[in-house]
Amino acid sequence: MGLHLPDAIRLHATERGTSTALSCEGGTVGYAELDSRSNRIARALLAETAAGSRIGFLARTRNEAGEILVGAAKAGLVTVPLNWRLAVGELTAVAQDAELTVLLVEPEFRAAADVVRTALPGLRLIVIGPSEEPDVPAYETWLAAHPDDDPGRGTGSDADEVFLQIYTSGTTGVPKGVLLTHGNFYADTTELEEYLWEPGSVALNALPMFHIGGLGWLRVALTAGATSLMFPDFTPGAAAETIEREGVTHAFLVPSVLHLLTELPGIEKRDFSRLTLITYGSAPITPVLLRRSMALFGCHFMGKYGLTEGGGTVTQLPPEDHRPDGPEQHLLTSVGRPRRGVDVVIADPETGRPVPAGTAGEIRVRSRHNTPGYWNRPEETTALYDSEGLLCTGDGGYLDADGYLFLTDRIKDMIVSGGENVYPTEVESVLAEHPAVSEVAVVGIPDDTWGEAVTAVVVLRADAARPDEQELVDFTRDRIASYKKPRRVHFVDALPRNPNGKVLKRELRARMH
């Protein structure tokens, strides 16, 4: 098909208008209705702000996410999905950096939105729910006041137009807005075929809409004309029941969720016979968990490796490479081969020169999916690409003789915990403020549930009262997002360092493993 998302919705509205596009907690939106409602959203937004402006979305995974994403694209606006798990100060910093003009917010996050509005005078708030305030309209009332004629943006001629800005923390702890264009983000025919879609497919989306994973999964399901079953409040029991009751055929699940599901009492008694494909990614997965999941669900599996700056998927391990037994079972430890149209090069991180097969280095990527850069950060955008135009991922890995990619230690020290990216410097800077902390280093330690557990290694001041582990964990509360808090704290006499004074985090990880 090769359509940009707005054009895909326009086409499906004509060809399968009564089919369900979005479903959440009993509420459904058909494709024709989605086309009409997204047109109203486009017109409503254009009445509030100018084309090219940034509009924010602060809500869980629900039908409105799809409507707003498509509507803003039709209006030529840039959607900035906000991470509702951030502390209010972090959230405000992102909103200010993005220069938001409109913020659509779920009532649950209204208090945080009011703080953001104080920091951004003139910000227009729209509540996705009821509202009695004259200057803060309710979503449905706001939409009803506008026509449903299509502004017509987001077509094939708009391939280079930025329509999405996703924030990801940098190694300095300062969030950066990754720009994605329609050309970066569209799903082509080959990609759609790889997912084994069929008429009546139902795709469970339990991923947050501020992640490339959740947005990418929504994009591919809507482009395919499938039903996106939006799942705002994940619990293992509710997810298992929903998959069975709703006849889910497709799901994207991070490894920590797969772990929780496989450990759920009575899970083996559930009927998962309609499941066709489970896609997994966003964090490393162990072969043990993968085998257990394959045995439990009895469907096809497809692994993904990618990053926001790469527009999502860089490599994938297709169903035919998921062989738990035999001579090729080692492929379960790989993240597959580059998707069509993507070149992966393993480079020496110091020289930038390609290294031979089997040699570890930095993963670098050339692809139409690669971001044009970071919002208002020209220096960091320049540093993102090497002299050959390859995107420097900061991840370590090697390619085998057959072109399969195997991940090794990350070049950067980012931790992936439960599918969330955590940069150690963010956590270190908070813990360093505790009066008893002399030095601190934060690393990720393999964990069966979370993929990696955020682990703080602390040197205490000799003259300070000795805190216990829980006190330091509690100290981070309200200072950083909950998922960034240490799950473990180890006290040591000194941190290992090289002759230049740099903390040897690889050695710390080996000690704590």
Tab-separated table of N, CA, C and O in Angstrom, residues 189-232:
chain	number	residue	atom	x	y	z
A	189	THR	N	3.965	-1.794	1.627
A	189	THR	CA	3.262	-3.061	1.392
A	189	THR	C	4.014	-4.249	1.973
A	189	THR	O	3.414	-5.141	2.589
A	190	THR	N	5.331	-4.266	1.791
A	190	THR	CA	6.127	-5.383	2.301
A	190	THR	C	6.010	-5.497	3.819
A	190	THR	O	5.835	-6.586	4.367
A	191	GLU	N	6.093	-4.362	4.499
A	191	GLU	CA	5.986	-4.387	5.958
A	191	GLU	C	4.621	-4.910	6.396
A	191	GLU	O	4.518	-5.713	7.327
A	192	LEU	N	3.575	-4.476	5.736
A	192	LEU	CA	2.232	-4.933	6.106
A	192	LEU	C	2.098	-6.442	5.910
A	192	LEU	O	1.495	-7.138	6.734
A	193	GLU	N	2.677	-6.963	4.839
A	193	GLU	CA	2.594	-8.399	4.575
A	193	GLU	C	3.332	-9.196	5.639
A	193	GLU	O	2.920	-10.303	5.998
A	194	GLU	N	4.419	-8.656	6.166
A	194	GLU	CA	5.208	-9.367	7.171
A	194	GLU	C	4.431	-9.617	8.451
A	194	GLU	O	4.729	-10.554	9.193
A	195	TYR	N	3.430	-8.804	8.714
A	195	TYR	CA	2.658	-8.949	9.947
A	195	TYR	C	1.520	-9.963	9.840
A	195	TYR	O	0.825	-10.199	10.822
A	196	LEU	N	1.317	-10.525	8.670
A	196	LEU	CA	0.303	-11.572	8.491
A	196	LEU	C	-1.112	-11.067	8.805
A	196	LEU	O	-1.925	-11.784	9.385
A	197	TRP	N	-1.398	-9.835	8.402
A	197	TRP	CA	-2.744	-9.299	8.624
A	197	TRP	C	-3.758	-10.026	7.754
A	197	TRP	O	-3.458	-10.441	6.645
A	198	GLU	N	-4.973	-10.144	8.265
A	198	GLU	CA	-6.095	-10.709	7.525
A	198	GLU	C	-7.338	-9.876	7.817
A	198	GLU	O	-7.356	-9.112	8.786
A	199	PRO	N	-8.378	-9.994	7.000
A	199	PRO	CA	-9.625	-9.294	7.326
A	199	PRO	C	-10.106	-9.693	8.728
A	199	PRO	O	-10.114	-10.864	9.076
A	200	GLY	N	-10.449	-8.710	9.514
A	200	GLY	CA	-10.922	-8.981	10.869
A	200	GLY	C	-9.827	-9.055	11.916
A	200	GLY	O	-10.089	-9.372	13.081
A	201	SER	N	-8.570	-8.744	11.549
A	201	SER	CA	-7.477	-8.781	12.525
A	201	SER	C	-7.721	-7.755	13.631
A	201	SER	O	-8.200	-6.642	13.389
A	202	VAL	N	-7.363	-8.149	14.858
A	202	VAL	CA	-7.514	-7.291	16.036
A	202	VAL	C	-6.149	-7.171	16.703
A	202	VAL	O	-5.574	-8.177	17.133
A	203	ALA	N	-5.631	-5.942	16.791
A	203	ALA	CA	-4.292	-5.711	17.324
A	203	ALA	C	-4.373	-5.095	18.715
A	203	ALA	O	-4.903	-3.994	18.880
A	204	LEU	N	-3.873	-5.801	19.709
A	204	LEU	CA	-3.827	-5.268	21.068
A	204	LEU	C	-2.699	-4.255	21.173
A	204	LEU	O	-1.551	-4.542	20.824
A	205	ASN	N	-3.018	-3.061	21.649
A	205	ASN	CA	-2.000	-2.034	21.862
A	205	ASN	C	-1.992	-1.666	23.338
A	205	ASN	O	-2.808	-0.874	23.805
A	206	ALA	N	-1.058	-2.268	24.086
A	206	ALA	CA	-0.918	-1.995	25.516
A	206	ALA	C	0.316	-1.150	25.793
A	206	ALA	O	0.771	-1.062	26.934
A	207	LEU	N	0.866	-0.534	24.736
A	207	LEU	CA	2.068	0.280	24.872
A	207	LEU	C	1.695	1.752	25.006
A	207	LEU	O	0.704	2.207	24.432
A	208	PRO	N	2.468	2.528	25.759
A	208	PRO	CA	2.146	3.953	25.900
A	208	PRO	C	2.323	4.703	24.597
A	208	PRO	O	3.190	4.373	23.789
A	209	MET	N	1.504	5.717	24.414
A	209	MET	CA	1.514	6.476	23.177
A	209	MET	C	2.648	7.492	23.099
A	209	MET	O	2.803	8.174	22.096
A	210	PHE	N	3.461	7.615	24.162
A	210	PHE	CA	4.611	8.503	24.083
A	210	PHE	C	5.868	7.755	23.649
A	210	PHE	O	6.957	8.314	23.635
A	211	HIS	N	5.724	6.480	23.296
A	211	HIS	CA	6.832	5.651	22.825
A	211	HIS	C	6.709	5.384	21.332
A	211	HIS	O	5.602	5.243	20.804
A	212	ILE	N	7.845	5.253	20.673
A	212	ILE	CA	7.833	4.876	19.269
A	212	ILE	C	7.179	3.522	19.073
A	212	ILE	O	6.525	3.279	18.058
A	213	GLY	N	7.300	2.626	20.074
A	213	GLY	CA	6.677	1.310	19.959
A	213	GLY	C	5.167	1.389	19.877
A	213	GLY	O	4.543	0.795	18.994
A	214	GLY	N	4.548	2.128	20.803
A	214	GLY	CA	3.093	2.252	20.809
A	214	GLY	C	2.574	2.992	19.593
A	214	GLY	O	1.578	2.596	18.976
A	215	LEU	N	3.244	4.077	19.228
A	215	LEU	CA	2.818	4.852	18.064
A	215	LEU	C	3.033	4.067	16.769
A	215	LEU	O	2.194	4.088	15.871
A	216	GLY	N	4.169	3.360	16.695
A	216	GLY	CA	4.442	2.575	15.490
A	216	GLY	C	3.464	1.429	15.326
A	216	GLY	O	3.028	1.119	14.205
A	217	TRP	N	3.107	0.784	16.435
A	217	TRP	CA	2.150	-0.325	16.382
A	217	TRP	C	0.768	0.185	15.980
A	217	TRP	O	0.059	-0.446	15.189
A	218	LEU	N	0.376	1.353	16.500
A	218	LEU	CA	-0.891	1.963	16.097
A	218	LEU	C	-0.873	2.291	14.609
A	218	LEU	O	-1.829	2.018	13.879
A	219	ARG	N	0.238	2.865	14.159
A	219	ARG	CA	0.371	3.235	12.752
A	219	ARG	C	0.217	2.043	11.825
A	219	ARG	O	-0.537	2.088	10.851
A	220	VAL	N	0.917	0.938	12.121
A	220	VAL	CA	0.898	-0.192	11.192
A	220	VAL	C	-0.469	-0.875	11.198
A	220	VAL	O	-0.957	-1.311	10.155
A	221	ALA	N	-1.119	-0.953	12.373
A	221	ALA	CA	-2.442	-1.588	12.445
A	221	ALA	C	-3.487	-0.770	11.693
A	221	ALA	O	-4.313	-1.320	10.950
A	222	LEU	N	-3.466	0.547	11.872
A	222	LEU	CA	-4.432	1.394	11.167
A	222	LEU	C	-4.163	1.408	9.664
A	222	LEU	O	-5.093	1.405	8.854
A	223	THR	N	-2.897	1.424	9.279
A	223	THR	CA	-2.586	1.396	7.852
A	223	THR	C	-3.070	0.101	7.215
A	223	THR	O	-3.511	0.083	6.061
A	224	ALA	N	-3.013	-0.998	7.967
A	224	ALA	CA	-3.465	-2.296	7.463
A	224	ALA	C	-4.982	-2.431	7.471
A	224	ALA	O	-5.514	-3.391	6.900
A	225	GLY	N	-5.693	-1.514	8.108
A	225	GLY	CA	-7.149	-1.617	8.185
A	225	GLY	C	-7.627	-2.546	9.271
A	225	GLY	O	-8.786	-2.979	9.278
A	226	ALA	N	-6.743	-2.858	10.235
A	226	ALA	CA	-7.109	-3.734	11.348
A	226	ALA	C	-7.769	-2.915	12.455
A	226	ALA	O	-7.793	-1.680	12.424
A	227	THR	N	-8.307	-3.609	13.453
A	227	THR	CA	-8.848	-2.964	14.644
A	227	THR	C	-7.734	-2.807	15.671
A	227	THR	O	-7.064	-3.788	16.021
A	228	SER	N	-7.515	-1.578	16.152
A	228	SER	CA	-6.557	-1.338	17.234
A	228	SER	C	-7.309	-1.340	18.550
A	228	SER	O	-8.133	-0.453	18.803
A	229	LEU	N	-7.053	-2.348	19.357
A	229	LEU	CA	-7.685	-2.467	20.664
A	229	LEU	C	-6.800	-1.744	21.676
A	229	LEU	O	-5.746	-2.245	22.069
A	230	MET	N	-7.209	-0.545	22.063
A	230	MET	CA	-6.393	0.312	22.920
A	230	MET	C	-6.574	-0.096	24.388
A	230	MET	O	-7.693	-0.255	24.861
A	231	PHE	N	-5.466	-0.253	25.077
A	231	PHE	CA	-5.471	-0.841	26.419
A	231	PHE	C	-4.780	0.129	27.380
A	231	PHE	O	-3.562	0.102	27.543
A	232	PRO	N	-5.544	1.012	28.053
A	232	PRO	CA	-4.928	2.094	28.828
A	232	PRO	C	-4.309	1.694	30.159
A	232	PRO	O	-3.379	2.348	30.632
